[in-house]
PDB file of C-alpha atoms in Angstrom:
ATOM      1  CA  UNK A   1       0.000   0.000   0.000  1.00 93.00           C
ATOM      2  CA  UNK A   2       1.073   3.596  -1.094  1.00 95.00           C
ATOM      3  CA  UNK A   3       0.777   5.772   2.084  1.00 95.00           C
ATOM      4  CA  UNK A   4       3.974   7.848   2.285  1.00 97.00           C
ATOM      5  CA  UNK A   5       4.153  11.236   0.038  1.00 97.00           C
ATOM      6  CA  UNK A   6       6.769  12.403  -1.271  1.00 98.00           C
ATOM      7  CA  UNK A   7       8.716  16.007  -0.070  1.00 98.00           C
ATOM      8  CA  UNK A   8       8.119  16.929  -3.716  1.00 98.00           C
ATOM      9  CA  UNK A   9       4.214  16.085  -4.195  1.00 97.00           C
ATOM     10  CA  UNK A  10       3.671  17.398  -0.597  1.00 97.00           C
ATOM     11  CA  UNK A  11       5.144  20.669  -1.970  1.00 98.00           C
ATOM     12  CA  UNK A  12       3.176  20.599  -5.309  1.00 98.00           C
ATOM     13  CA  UNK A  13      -0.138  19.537  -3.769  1.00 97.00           C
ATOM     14  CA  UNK A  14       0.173  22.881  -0.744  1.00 97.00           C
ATOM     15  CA  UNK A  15       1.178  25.345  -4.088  1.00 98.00           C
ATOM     16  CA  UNK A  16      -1.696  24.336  -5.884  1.00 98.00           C
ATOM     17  CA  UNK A  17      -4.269  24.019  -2.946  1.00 97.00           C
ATOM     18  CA  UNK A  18      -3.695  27.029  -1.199  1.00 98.00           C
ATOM     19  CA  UNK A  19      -1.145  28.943  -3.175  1.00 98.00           C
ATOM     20  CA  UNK A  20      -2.844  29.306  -6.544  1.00 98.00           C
ATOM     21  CA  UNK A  21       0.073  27.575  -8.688  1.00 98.00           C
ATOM     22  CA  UNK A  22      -0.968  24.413 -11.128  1.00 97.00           C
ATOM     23  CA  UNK A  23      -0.502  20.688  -9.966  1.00 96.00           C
ATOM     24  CA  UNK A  24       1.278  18.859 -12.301  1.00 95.00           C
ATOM     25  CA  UNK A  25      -0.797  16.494 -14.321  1.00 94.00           C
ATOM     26  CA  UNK A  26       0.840  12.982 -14.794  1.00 97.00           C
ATOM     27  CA  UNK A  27      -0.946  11.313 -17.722  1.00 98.00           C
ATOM     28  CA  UNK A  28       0.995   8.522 -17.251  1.00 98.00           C
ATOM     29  CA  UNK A  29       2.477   7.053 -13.714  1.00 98.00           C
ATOM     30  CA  UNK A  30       5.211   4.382 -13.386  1.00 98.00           C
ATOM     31  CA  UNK A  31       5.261   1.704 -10.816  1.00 98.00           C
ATOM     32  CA  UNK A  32       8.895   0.924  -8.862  1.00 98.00           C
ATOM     33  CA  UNK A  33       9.940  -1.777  -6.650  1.00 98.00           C
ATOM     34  CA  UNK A  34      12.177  -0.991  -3.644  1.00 98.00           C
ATOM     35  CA  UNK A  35      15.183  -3.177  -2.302  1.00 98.00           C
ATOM     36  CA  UNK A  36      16.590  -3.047   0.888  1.00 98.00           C
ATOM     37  CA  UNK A  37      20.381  -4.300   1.381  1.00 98.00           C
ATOM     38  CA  UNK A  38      20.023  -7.167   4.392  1.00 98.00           C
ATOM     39  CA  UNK A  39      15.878  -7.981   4.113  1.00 98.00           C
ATOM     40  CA  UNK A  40      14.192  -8.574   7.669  1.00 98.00           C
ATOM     41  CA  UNK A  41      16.311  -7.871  10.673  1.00 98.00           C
ATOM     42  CA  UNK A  42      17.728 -10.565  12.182  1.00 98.00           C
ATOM     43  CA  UNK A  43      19.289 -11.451  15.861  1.00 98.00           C
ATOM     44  CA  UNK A  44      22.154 -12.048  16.742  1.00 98.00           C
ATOM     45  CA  UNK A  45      23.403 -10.499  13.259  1.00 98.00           C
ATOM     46  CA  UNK A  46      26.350  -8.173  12.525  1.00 98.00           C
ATOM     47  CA  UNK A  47      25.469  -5.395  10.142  1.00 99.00           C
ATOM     48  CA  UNK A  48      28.036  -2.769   8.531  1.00 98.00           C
ATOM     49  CA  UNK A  49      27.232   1.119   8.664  1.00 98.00           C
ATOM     50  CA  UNK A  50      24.636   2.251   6.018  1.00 98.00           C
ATOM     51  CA  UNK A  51      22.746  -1.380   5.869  1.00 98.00           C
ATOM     52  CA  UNK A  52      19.279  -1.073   5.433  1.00 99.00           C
ATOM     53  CA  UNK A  53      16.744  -3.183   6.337  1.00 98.00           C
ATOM     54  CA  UNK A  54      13.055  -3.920   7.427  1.00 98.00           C
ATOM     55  CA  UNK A  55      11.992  -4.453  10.869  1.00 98.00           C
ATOM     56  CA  UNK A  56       7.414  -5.423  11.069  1.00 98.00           C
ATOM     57  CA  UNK A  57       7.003  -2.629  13.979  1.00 98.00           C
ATOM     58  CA  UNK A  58       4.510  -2.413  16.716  1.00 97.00           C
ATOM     59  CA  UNK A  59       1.783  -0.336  14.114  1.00 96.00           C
ATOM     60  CA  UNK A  60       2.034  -3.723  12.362  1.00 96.00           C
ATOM     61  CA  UNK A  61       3.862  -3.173   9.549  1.00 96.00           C
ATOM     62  CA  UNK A  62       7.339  -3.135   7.740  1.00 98.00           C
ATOM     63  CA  UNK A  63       9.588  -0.407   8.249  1.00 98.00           C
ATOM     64  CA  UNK A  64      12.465   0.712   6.508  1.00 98.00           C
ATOM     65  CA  UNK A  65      16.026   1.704   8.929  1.00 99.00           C
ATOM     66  CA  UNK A  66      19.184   2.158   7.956  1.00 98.00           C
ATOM     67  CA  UNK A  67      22.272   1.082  10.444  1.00 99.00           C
ATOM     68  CA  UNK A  68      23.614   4.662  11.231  1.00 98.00           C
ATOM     69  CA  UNK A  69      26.281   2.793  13.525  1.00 98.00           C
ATOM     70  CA  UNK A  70      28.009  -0.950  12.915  1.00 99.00           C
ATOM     71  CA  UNK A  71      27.340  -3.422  15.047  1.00 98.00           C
ATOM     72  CA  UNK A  72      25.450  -6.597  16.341  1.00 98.00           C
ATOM     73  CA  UNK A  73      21.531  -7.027  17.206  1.00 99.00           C
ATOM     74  CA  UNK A  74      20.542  -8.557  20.566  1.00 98.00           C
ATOM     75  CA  UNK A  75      19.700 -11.862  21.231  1.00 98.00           C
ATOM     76  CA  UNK A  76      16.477 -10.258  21.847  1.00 98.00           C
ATOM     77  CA  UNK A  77      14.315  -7.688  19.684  1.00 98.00           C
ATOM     78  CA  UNK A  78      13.954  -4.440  21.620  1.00 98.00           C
ATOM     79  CA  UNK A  79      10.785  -2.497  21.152  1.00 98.00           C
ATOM     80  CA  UNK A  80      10.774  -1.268  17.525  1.00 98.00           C
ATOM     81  CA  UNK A  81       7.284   1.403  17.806  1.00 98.00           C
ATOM     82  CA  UNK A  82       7.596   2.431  13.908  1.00 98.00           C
ATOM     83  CA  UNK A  83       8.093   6.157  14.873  1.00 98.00           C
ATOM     84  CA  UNK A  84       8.572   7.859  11.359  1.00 98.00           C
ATOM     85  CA  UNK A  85      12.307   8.717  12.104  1.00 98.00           C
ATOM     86  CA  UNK A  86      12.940   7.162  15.299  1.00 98.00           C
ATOM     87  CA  UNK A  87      16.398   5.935  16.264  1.00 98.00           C
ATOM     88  CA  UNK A  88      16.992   2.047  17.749  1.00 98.00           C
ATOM     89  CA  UNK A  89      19.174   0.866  19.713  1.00 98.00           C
ATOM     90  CA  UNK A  90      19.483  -3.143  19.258  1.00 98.00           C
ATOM     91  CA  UNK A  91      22.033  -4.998  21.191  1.00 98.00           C
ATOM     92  CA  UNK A  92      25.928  -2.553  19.440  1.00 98.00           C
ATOM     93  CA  UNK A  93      23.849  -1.447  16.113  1.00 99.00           C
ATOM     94  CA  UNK A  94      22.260   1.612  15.998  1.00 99.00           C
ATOM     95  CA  UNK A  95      19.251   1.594  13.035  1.00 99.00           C
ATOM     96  CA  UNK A  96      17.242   5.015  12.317  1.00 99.00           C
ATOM     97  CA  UNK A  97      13.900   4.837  10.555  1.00 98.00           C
ATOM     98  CA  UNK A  98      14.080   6.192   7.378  1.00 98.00           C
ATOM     99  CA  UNK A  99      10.639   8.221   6.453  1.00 98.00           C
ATOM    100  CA  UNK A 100      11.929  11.182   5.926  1.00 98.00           C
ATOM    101  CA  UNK A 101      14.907  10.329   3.650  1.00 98.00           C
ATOM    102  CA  UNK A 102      11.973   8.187   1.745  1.00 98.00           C
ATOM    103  CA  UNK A 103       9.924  11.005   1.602  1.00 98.00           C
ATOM    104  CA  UNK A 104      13.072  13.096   0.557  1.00 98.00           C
ATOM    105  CA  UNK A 105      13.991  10.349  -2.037  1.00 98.00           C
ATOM    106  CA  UNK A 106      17.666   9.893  -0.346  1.00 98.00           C
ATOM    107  CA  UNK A 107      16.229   6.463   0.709  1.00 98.00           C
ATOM    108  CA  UNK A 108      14.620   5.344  -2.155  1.00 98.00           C
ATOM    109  CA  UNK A 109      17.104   2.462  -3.931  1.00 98.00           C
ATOM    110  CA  UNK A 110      15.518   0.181  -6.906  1.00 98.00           C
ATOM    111  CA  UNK A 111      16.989  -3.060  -8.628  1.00 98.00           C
ATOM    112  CA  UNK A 112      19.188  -2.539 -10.928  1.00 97.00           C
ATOM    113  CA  UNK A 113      19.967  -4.465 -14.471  1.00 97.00           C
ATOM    114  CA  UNK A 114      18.500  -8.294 -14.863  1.00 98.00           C
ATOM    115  CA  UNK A 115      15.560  -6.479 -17.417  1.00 98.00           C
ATOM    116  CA  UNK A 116      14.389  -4.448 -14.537  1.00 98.00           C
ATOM    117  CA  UNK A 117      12.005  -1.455 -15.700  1.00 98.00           C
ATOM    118  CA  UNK A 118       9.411   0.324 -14.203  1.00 98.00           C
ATOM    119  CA  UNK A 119       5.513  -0.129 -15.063  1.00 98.00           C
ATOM    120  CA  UNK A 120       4.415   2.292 -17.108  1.00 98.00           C
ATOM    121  CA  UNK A 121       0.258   2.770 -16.173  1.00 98.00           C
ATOM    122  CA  UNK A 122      -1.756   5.565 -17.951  1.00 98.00           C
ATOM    123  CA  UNK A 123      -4.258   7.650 -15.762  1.00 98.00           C
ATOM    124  CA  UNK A 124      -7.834   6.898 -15.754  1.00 98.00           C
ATOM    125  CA  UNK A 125     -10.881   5.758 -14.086  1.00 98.00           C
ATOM    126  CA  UNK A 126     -10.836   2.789 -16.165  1.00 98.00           C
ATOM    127  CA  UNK A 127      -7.128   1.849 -14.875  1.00 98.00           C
ATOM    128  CA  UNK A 128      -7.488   3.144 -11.576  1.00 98.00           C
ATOM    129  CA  UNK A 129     -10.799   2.220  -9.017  1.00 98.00           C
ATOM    130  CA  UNK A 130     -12.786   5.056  -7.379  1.00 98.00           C
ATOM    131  CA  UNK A 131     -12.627   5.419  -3.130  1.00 98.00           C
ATOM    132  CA  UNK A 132     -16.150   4.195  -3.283  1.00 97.00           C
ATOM    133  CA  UNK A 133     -14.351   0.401  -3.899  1.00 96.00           C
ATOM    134  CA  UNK A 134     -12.245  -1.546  -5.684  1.00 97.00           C
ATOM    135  CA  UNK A 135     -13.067  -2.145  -9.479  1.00 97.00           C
ATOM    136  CA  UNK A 136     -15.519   1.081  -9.511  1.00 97.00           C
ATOM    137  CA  UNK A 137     -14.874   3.365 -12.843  1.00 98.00           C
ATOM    138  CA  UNK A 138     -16.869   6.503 -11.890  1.00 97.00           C
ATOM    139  CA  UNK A 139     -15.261   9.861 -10.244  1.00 98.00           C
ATOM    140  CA  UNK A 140     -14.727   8.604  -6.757  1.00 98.00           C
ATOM    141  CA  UNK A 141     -17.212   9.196  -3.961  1.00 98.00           C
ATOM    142  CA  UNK A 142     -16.286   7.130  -1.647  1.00 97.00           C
ATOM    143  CA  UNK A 143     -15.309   7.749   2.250  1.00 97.00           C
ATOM    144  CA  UNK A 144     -11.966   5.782   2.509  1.00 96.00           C
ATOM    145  CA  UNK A 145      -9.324   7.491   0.904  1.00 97.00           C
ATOM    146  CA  UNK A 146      -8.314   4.517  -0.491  1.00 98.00           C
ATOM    147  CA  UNK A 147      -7.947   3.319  -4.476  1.00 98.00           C
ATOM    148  CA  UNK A 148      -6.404   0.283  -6.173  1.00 98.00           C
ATOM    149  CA  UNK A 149      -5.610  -1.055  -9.722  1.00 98.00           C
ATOM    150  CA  UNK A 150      -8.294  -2.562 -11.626  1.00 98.00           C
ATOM    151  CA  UNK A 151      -5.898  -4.750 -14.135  1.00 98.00           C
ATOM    152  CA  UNK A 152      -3.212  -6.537 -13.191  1.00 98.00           C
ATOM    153  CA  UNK A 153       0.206  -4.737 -13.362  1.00 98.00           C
ATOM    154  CA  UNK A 154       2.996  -6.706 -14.266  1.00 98.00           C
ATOM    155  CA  UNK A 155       6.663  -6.120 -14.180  1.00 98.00           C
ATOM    156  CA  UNK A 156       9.094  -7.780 -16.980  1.00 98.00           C
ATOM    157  CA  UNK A 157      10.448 -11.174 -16.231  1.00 98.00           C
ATOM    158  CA  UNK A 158      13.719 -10.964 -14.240  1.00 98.00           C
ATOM    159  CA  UNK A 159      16.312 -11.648 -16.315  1.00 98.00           C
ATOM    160  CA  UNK A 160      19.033 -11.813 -13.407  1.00 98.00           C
ATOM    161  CA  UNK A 161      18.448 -11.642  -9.744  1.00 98.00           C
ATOM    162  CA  UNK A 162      16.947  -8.267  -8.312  1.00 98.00           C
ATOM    163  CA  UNK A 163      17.009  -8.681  -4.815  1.00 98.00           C
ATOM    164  CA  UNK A 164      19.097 -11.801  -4.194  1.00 97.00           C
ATOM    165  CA  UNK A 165      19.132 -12.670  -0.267  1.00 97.00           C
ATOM    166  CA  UNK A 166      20.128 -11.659   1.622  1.00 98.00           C
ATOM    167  CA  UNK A 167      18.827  -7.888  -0.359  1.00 98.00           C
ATOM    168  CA  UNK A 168      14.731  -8.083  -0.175  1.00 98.00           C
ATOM    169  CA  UNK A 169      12.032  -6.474  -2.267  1.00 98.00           C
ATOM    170  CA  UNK A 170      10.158  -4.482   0.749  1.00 98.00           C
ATOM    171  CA  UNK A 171       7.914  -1.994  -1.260  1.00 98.00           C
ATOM    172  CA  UNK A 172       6.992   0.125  -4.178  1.00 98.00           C
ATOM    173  CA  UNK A 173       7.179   3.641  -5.446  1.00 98.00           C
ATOM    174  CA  UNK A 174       5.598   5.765  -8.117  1.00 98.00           C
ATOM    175  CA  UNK A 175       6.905   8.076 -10.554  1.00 98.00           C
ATOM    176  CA  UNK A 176       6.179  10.572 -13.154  1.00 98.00           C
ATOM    177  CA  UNK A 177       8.813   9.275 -15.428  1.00 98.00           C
ATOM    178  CA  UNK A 178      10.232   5.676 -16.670  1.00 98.00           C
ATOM    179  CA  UNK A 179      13.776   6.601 -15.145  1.00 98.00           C
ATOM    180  CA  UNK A 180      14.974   9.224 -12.842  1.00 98.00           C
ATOM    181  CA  UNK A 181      11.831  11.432 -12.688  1.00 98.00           C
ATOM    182  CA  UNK A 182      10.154  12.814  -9.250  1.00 98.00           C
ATOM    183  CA  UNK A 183       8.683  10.566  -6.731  1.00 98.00           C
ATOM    184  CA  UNK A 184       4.896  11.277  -6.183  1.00 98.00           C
ATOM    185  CA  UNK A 185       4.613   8.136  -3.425  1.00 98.00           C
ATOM    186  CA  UNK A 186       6.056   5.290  -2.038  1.00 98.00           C
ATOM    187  CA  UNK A 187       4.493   2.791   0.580  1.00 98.00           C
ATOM    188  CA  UNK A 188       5.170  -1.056   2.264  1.00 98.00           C
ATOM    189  CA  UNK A 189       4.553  -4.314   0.446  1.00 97.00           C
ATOM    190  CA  UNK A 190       2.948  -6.580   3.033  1.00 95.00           C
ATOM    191  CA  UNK A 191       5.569  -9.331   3.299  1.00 96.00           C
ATOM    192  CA  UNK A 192       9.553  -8.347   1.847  1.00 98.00           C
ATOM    193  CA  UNK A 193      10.524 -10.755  -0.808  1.00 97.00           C
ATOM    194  CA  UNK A 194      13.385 -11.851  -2.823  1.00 98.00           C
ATOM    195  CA  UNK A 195      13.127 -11.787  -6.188  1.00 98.00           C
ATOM    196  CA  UNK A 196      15.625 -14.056  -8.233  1.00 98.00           C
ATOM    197  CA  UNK A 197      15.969 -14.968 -11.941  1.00 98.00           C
ATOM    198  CA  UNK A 198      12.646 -15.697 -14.175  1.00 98.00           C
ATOM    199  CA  UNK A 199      10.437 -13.914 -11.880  1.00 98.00           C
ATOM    200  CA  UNK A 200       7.353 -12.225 -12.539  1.00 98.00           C
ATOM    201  CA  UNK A 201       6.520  -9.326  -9.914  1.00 98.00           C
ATOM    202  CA  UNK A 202       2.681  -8.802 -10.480  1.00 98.00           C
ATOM    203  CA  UNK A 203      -0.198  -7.311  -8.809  1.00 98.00           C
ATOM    204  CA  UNK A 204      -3.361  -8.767  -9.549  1.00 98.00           C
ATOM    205  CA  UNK A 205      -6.055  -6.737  -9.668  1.00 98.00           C
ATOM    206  CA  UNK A 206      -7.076  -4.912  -6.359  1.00 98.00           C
ATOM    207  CA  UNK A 207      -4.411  -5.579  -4.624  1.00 97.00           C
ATOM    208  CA  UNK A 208      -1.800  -2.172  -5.365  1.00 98.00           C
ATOM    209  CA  UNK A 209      -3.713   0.411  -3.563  1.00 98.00           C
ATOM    210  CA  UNK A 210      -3.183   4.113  -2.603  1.00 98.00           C
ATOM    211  CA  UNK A 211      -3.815   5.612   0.548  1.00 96.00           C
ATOM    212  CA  UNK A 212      -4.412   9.496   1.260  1.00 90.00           C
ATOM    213  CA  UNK A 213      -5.224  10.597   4.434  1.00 78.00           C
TER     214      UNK A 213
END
């Protein structure tokens, strides 16, 4: 699920809401997958400075933190609240939550090579379901903030590993441009994956939703 937005939309969206400037209109937005270096923390592990991983917090779900000093996790998880920016210390390692460098697009790391490429997805009720509920096609009415994919998106078969182990799939982004381009969102995937060689990444229908509230 998409929940975080971006530094750059946040700015767009205040300029044009309140500030009388023009939103940028994205006729076409482009779906990317984001890797973590080490996957789900472990115990008992050694990580090396700038390591990232994902730790399933107390809000109940995955967060992304990057180990801001070396060192080795407890035996024993210490409380991990998901505090957007919050700073963990587990057993020597130090691991900071990274929202705000994701929001900043410092964080934000893709796969790279193996026929990885974004999903390109053109804008439209048709493409995209109204708040009122998944598969809908009219202007949304709806009271939950919430919209999802009516088609299945796929990505293009992995021709080389993109997130061999122990690196992990953990979540997804959207652009406003096939490469480089400004981030618009970026949000969780439910469970981190790895994704090796003659893999399919799809959503099916329903199931890649955005989140405003």
């Amino acid at each position: 699920m998409l929940t975080g937005t971006s530094t750059y939309w946040q700015n767009k969206s205040l300029d044009a809401t309140y500030r009388g400037q023009a939103l940028p209109a994205i006729a076409t937005f482009y779906i990317a997958l984001l890797t973590c270096t080490n996957g789900v923390v472990a115990r008992s592990t050694a990580y090396a400075a700038n390591n990232t991983v994902v730790v399933l917090t107390s809000d109940g779900y995955y967060h992304l933190y990057k180990v801001t000093t070396a060192g080795t996790t407890a035996s024993t998880a210490p409380s991990y609240p998901g505090v957007p920016n919050e700073v963990i210390t587990d057993g020597t390692a130090v691991l900071t939550e990274q929202t705000s460098a994701l929001d900043q697009a410092t964080a934000i790391v893709e796969p790279s090579g193996g026929g990885y490429a974004r999903v390109a997805v053109t804008s439209s009720l048709a493409n995209m379901s109204g708040t009122q509920g998944a598969g809908t096609t009219a202007v949304s009415s709806g009271t939950t903030g919430t919209i999802s994919n009516n088609n299945q998106l796929a990505f293009p078969a992995s021709t080389a590993a993109w997130a061999a182990a122990p690196a992990m799939v953990w979540g997804t982004a959207v652009f406003d441009a096939s490469t480089a381009g400004d981030l618009i969102q970026w949000g969780v995937l439910g469970s981190p994956q790895n994704v090796g060689t003659g893999v399919t990444v799809t959503f099916n229908a329903g199931s890649f939703t955005v989140q405003m509230s």
